[in-house]
Short mmCIF file of C-alpha atoms in Angstrom, two decimals:
data_model
loop_
_atom_site.label_atom_id
_atom_site.label_comp_id
_atom_site.label_asym_id
_atom_site.label_seq_id
_atom_site.Cartn_x
_atom_site.Cartn_y
_atom_site.Cartn_z
CA MET A 1 18.84 -6.13 19.22
CA THR A 2 15.92 -4.22 20.34
CA ASP A 3 13.07 -2.89 17.99
CA THR A 4 14.46 0.32 18.69
CA ALA A 5 17.33 -0.74 17.17
CA LYS A 6 16.65 -1.85 14.17
CA THR A 7 15.06 -0.26 11.46
CA THR A 8 12.41 -1.25 8.36
CA ILE A 9 14.64 0.99 5.87
CA ASP A 10 16.26 -0.31 2.74
CA THR A 11 18.47 1.88 1.59
CA SER A 12 18.84 0.87 -1.89
CA GLU A 13 15.18 0.71 -2.19
CA VAL A 14 14.40 4.27 -1.12
CA ASP A 15 16.80 5.54 -3.49
CA LYS A 16 15.35 3.49 -6.39
CA PHE A 17 11.81 4.84 -6.18
CA THR A 18 13.63 8.45 -4.84
CA ALA A 19 15.54 8.34 -8.42
CA MET A 20 11.97 8.18 -9.82
CA ALA A 21 9.90 10.44 -7.94
CA ALA A 22 8.95 13.53 -10.67
CA GLU A 23 7.12 10.00 -12.60
CA TRP A 24 4.40 9.42 -9.29
CA TRP A 25 1.65 11.34 -11.04
CA ASN A 26 2.52 10.81 -14.70
CA PRO A 27 -0.34 8.61 -15.51
CA THR A 28 1.95 7.27 -18.89
CA GLY A 29 5.19 7.31 -17.30
CA LYS A 30 7.44 4.84 -14.31
CA PHE A 31 4.40 4.40 -11.97
CA LYS A 32 1.98 4.25 -14.52
CA PRO A 33 1.10 0.38 -13.34
CA LEU A 34 0.59 2.12 -9.59
CA HIS A 35 -2.66 4.66 -11.10
CA LYS A 36 -3.64 1.54 -13.75
CA PHE A 37 -4.25 -0.55 -10.04
CA ASN A 38 -5.09 2.42 -7.88
CA PRO A 39 -9.55 2.23 -8.71
CA VAL A 40 -9.58 -1.46 -7.77
CA ARG A 41 -7.83 -0.68 -4.73
CA LEU A 42 -9.57 2.00 -3.89
CA GLN A 43 -13.07 0.26 -4.26
CA TYR A 44 -11.83 -2.05 -2.17
CA ILE A 45 -11.28 0.15 0.69
CA LYS A 46 -14.20 2.05 0.60
CA GLU A 47 -16.73 -1.24 0.28
CA LYS A 48 -14.93 -2.76 3.28
CA VAL A 49 -14.18 0.71 5.22
CA CYS A 50 -17.90 1.91 5.69
CA GLU A 51 -18.99 -1.75 5.83
CA ASN A 52 -17.03 -1.98 9.32
CA PHE A 53 -17.19 2.05 10.28
CA GLY A 54 -20.72 1.34 9.53
CA ARG A 55 -20.74 4.08 6.58
CA ASP A 56 -22.41 4.89 3.95
CA ILE A 57 -21.06 4.23 1.16
CA ASN A 58 -22.72 6.37 -1.90
CA ASP A 59 -21.43 9.18 0.99
CA PRO A 60 -18.80 11.62 -0.94
CA LYS A 61 -17.14 11.92 2.94
CA ALA A 62 -18.26 8.55 3.92
CA PHE A 63 -14.33 9.06 6.63
CA ASN A 64 -14.65 11.98 7.88
CA GLY A 65 -13.94 11.60 11.75
CA LEU A 66 -11.54 9.01 11.05
CA ARG A 67 -7.48 8.54 11.07
CA LEU A 68 -6.07 7.23 8.28
CA LEU A 69 -2.15 6.36 8.06
CA ASP A 70 -0.70 5.51 4.49
CA ILE A 71 2.48 3.70 4.88
CA GLY A 72 4.85 4.00 2.36
CA CYS A 73 2.70 6.34 0.39
CA GLY A 74 5.40 7.57 -2.12
CA GLY A 75 3.62 9.95 -4.70
CA GLY A 76 0.41 10.19 -2.44
CA LEU A 77 -1.81 8.25 -5.52
CA LEU A 78 -3.42 6.75 -2.41
CA SER A 79 -3.55 10.08 0.59
CA GLU A 80 -5.77 12.26 -1.84
CA PRO A 81 -8.46 9.44 -2.20
CA MET A 82 -8.09 8.87 1.62
CA ALA A 83 -8.04 12.81 2.20
CA ARG A 84 -11.15 13.88 -0.11
CA LEU A 85 -13.24 11.02 1.63
CA GLY A 86 -13.03 13.33 4.54
CA ALA A 87 -10.34 10.91 6.26
CA GLU A 88 -7.92 12.91 8.12
CA VAL A 89 -4.90 11.74 6.52
CA VAL A 90 -1.56 11.31 7.90
CA ALA A 91 0.86 9.70 5.13
CA ALA A 92 4.26 8.76 5.57
CA ASP A 93 7.33 7.52 3.62
CA ALA A 94 10.85 7.06 3.92
CA SER A 95 11.89 9.28 0.86
CA GLU A 96 12.08 12.64 1.52
CA THR A 97 11.86 13.85 -2.03
CA ASN A 98 9.22 11.66 -2.48
CA ILE A 99 7.47 13.41 0.35
CA GLU A 100 8.27 16.59 -1.06
CA ILE A 101 6.62 15.74 -4.45
CA ALA A 102 3.42 14.79 -2.88
CA LYS A 103 3.21 17.80 -0.62
CA ILE A 104 3.60 20.17 -3.65
CA HIS A 105 1.05 17.68 -5.60
CA ALA A 106 -1.76 18.29 -2.60
CA GLU A 107 -1.31 21.72 -2.14
CA GLN A 108 -1.81 21.95 -6.16
CA SER A 109 -4.52 20.28 -4.74
CA GLY A 110 -6.43 21.90 -2.28
CA LEU A 111 -5.77 18.92 -0.02
CA LYS A 112 -4.94 18.84 3.85
CA ILE A 113 -2.63 15.86 4.20
CA ASP A 114 0.09 15.16 6.77
CA TYR A 115 3.23 14.43 4.92
CA ARG A 116 6.47 12.91 7.20
CA ALA A 117 9.70 11.82 6.45
CA GLU A 118 8.93 8.98 8.37
CA THR A 119 9.33 5.15 9.29
CA SER A 120 6.81 3.12 10.38
CA GLU A 121 8.81 2.49 13.71
CA ALA A 122 9.35 6.45 14.44
CA LEU A 123 5.45 6.97 14.13
CA GLU A 124 4.31 3.80 16.28
CA ALA A 125 7.48 4.71 19.10
CA ALA A 126 5.94 8.67 18.90
CA GLY A 127 2.54 6.64 19.89
CA GLU A 128 0.16 7.25 16.81
CA LYS A 129 -3.13 5.73 16.56
CA PHE A 130 -4.80 5.14 14.16
CA ASP A 131 -8.81 3.61 12.83
CA ILE A 132 -7.64 2.46 9.11
CA ILE A 133 -3.50 1.55 7.93
CA LEU A 134 -2.92 0.91 4.14
CA ASN A 135 0.04 -1.01 4.33
CA MET A 136 0.01 -0.79 0.19
CA GLU A 137 2.67 -2.17 -2.70
CA VAL A 138 5.39 -1.22 0.01
CA VAL A 139 6.08 -4.08 2.18
CA GLU A 140 8.19 -5.57 -0.50
CA HIS A 141 10.29 -2.90 -0.35
CA VAL A 142 11.46 -2.89 3.89
CA ALA A 143 14.34 -3.65 5.45
CA ASP A 144 12.26 -6.00 8.40
CA VAL A 145 8.94 -7.44 7.38
CA ASP A 146 8.25 -8.45 11.20
CA LEU A 147 9.06 -5.15 12.67
CA PHE A 148 7.31 -3.15 9.72
CA MET A 149 3.72 -5.46 10.37
CA SER A 150 4.33 -5.22 13.90
CA SER A 151 4.89 -1.82 14.36
CA CYS A 152 1.84 -1.19 11.72
CA ALA A 153 -0.12 -2.89 13.65
CA ARG A 154 0.02 -1.62 17.17
CA MET A 155 -0.65 1.43 15.45
CA VAL A 156 -4.10 0.06 15.13
CA LYS A 157 -7.07 1.11 17.35
CA PRO A 158 -9.67 -1.20 18.78
CA GLY A 159 -11.91 -1.53 15.90
CA GLY A 160 -9.55 -0.72 13.55
CA LEU A 161 -8.00 -2.14 10.03
CA MET A 162 -5.32 -2.67 7.96
CA PHE A 163 -5.03 -3.36 4.66
CA CYS A 164 -2.29 -5.00 3.15
CA ALA A 165 -1.51 -4.74 -0.67
CA THR A 166 1.70 -7.04 -2.18
CA ILE A 167 3.11 -9.52 -4.57
CA ASN A 168 3.01 -13.14 -3.47
CA ARG A 169 6.66 -14.83 -3.51
CA THR A 170 5.76 -17.94 -5.65
CA ALA A 171 7.39 -19.10 -9.60
CA LYS A 172 3.93 -17.63 -10.87
CA ALA A 173 4.83 -13.67 -9.48
CA ASN A 174 8.51 -14.87 -10.59
CA MET A 175 7.53 -14.70 -14.23
CA LEU A 176 3.92 -12.35 -14.58
CA ALA A 177 5.03 -9.72 -11.81
CA ILE A 178 8.52 -9.93 -12.16
CA PHE A 179 9.77 -11.49 -15.52
CA MET A 180 6.91 -10.33 -17.98
CA ALA A 181 5.92 -7.16 -16.06
CA GLU A 182 9.19 -5.35 -16.50
CA ASN A 183 11.38 -7.69 -19.67
CA VAL A 184 8.26 -7.88 -21.97
CA LEU A 185 5.62 -5.73 -21.17
CA ARG A 186 8.32 -3.11 -19.76
CA TRP A 187 5.19 -1.83 -16.97
CA LEU A 188 7.83 -1.27 -14.57
CA PRO A 189 11.86 -0.26 -14.54
CA LYS A 190 14.69 -3.50 -14.50
CA GLY A 191 15.20 -4.24 -11.57
CA THR A 192 11.22 -2.53 -9.70
CA HIS A 193 10.79 -6.15 -7.35
CA GLN A 194 13.48 -8.93 -6.83
CA TYR A 195 11.93 -12.40 -6.20
CA GLU A 196 13.55 -12.93 -2.72
CA LYS A 197 11.86 -9.76 -1.57
CA LEU A 198 8.35 -10.58 -1.68
CA VAL A 199 5.96 -11.96 0.44
CA LYS A 200 3.73 -14.41 0.99
CA PRO A 201 0.06 -13.41 2.71
CA GLU A 202 1.18 -15.98 5.66
CA GLU A 203 4.08 -14.23 6.66
CA LEU A 204 2.38 -10.41 6.91
CA GLU A 205 -0.46 -12.49 8.75
CA ALA A 206 2.01 -13.90 11.74
CA PRO A 207 3.01 -10.89 12.66
CA MET A 208 -0.27 -9.05 13.37
CA THR A 209 -1.65 -12.13 15.13
CA ALA A 210 1.04 -11.98 17.50
CA GLU A 211 0.03 -8.24 17.74
CA GLY A 212 -3.54 -8.71 18.06
CA MET A 213 -5.23 -8.26 14.78
CA ASN A 214 -7.21 -11.51 12.96
CA VAL A 215 -7.05 -11.24 9.42
CA ILE A 216 -10.75 -10.76 8.06
CA ASP A 217 -10.64 -10.97 4.47
CA GLN A 218 -8.24 -11.52 1.35
CA THR A 219 -8.04 -10.96 -2.51
CA GLY A 220 -6.45 -11.68 -5.38
CA VAL A 221 -6.43 -9.30 -7.69
CA PHE A 222 -5.38 -9.77 -11.43
CA TYR A 223 -5.43 -7.75 -14.19
CA ASN A 224 -7.25 -8.16 -17.64
CA VAL A 225 -6.15 -7.80 -21.00
CA PHE A 226 -8.74 -7.17 -22.85
CA GLN A 227 -10.91 -4.67 -20.17
CA ASP A 228 -7.49 -3.32 -19.39
CA ARG A 229 -8.04 -2.99 -15.90
CA TRP A 230 -7.08 -4.84 -12.62
CA ASN A 231 -9.75 -6.66 -11.05
CA LYS A 232 -10.31 -8.61 -7.85
CA SER A 233 -9.90 -12.90 -8.47
CA ARG A 234 -10.00 -15.22 -5.70
CA ASP A 235 -6.04 -16.58 -7.08
CA MET A 236 -4.05 -14.69 -5.00
CA ASP A 237 -1.00 -16.63 -6.44
CA VAL A 238 0.39 -13.68 -7.51
CA ASN A 239 -0.71 -10.03 -6.72
CA TYR A 240 -2.93 -10.15 -3.52
CA MET A 241 -4.46 -7.88 -1.06
CA LEU A 242 -5.33 -8.44 2.87
CA LEU A 243 -7.76 -7.53 5.46
CA ALA A 244 -6.61 -7.39 9.15
CA ARG A 245 -9.04 -5.78 11.83
CA ARG A 246 -8.23 -5.64 16.03
CA ASP A 247 -11.07 -6.54 17.76
#
């Protein structure tokens, strides 16, 4: 079977997030954890992009001239800050409802973002290329991880970056990111994550390496209950981020 016959779409996952789509921009709603998570991942993205492309991190338009793909963009929680930093943003999601809500919010915010109800493999087949790909909190919801990662990697331009963020498949993550988050703390609706769909770092790295990319940085991320915020950590057993570069 060829890649073109395969799909990264997991219909049950798309339906699940489509049902919650109206909640995307409610900071106290069902996507509250992502709103809480946004500052640490935005800071990480900005630092690494500026370092890689020789930009001034204090420049409010530091991403000017860079073409960026936010794959699995949801309601646009990362797409909008990227557009504000000056990037040319293409944002794609398998859920048409998510895309429509993201379009409305971007218009209300006065931002120009190219939102598309598309898959990574369709974008790659169309010959799309990007300086930066944001692959954040989506890989654990796709049907074919290798196809998803490979199709994303093939769209990264020489010298470009791909950021990945997800949850590790460990007993610790099962306890904290699923059982505690969904059943005890009620941060997420039950069934948001399935343990068997969680992804280990080496399972992300292998298809990227096969497509000529190298992982150049990795960090864990943990929630500090006393500070009520997420911070970077050396512990990658639960939430983690990887950064890969095409040399």
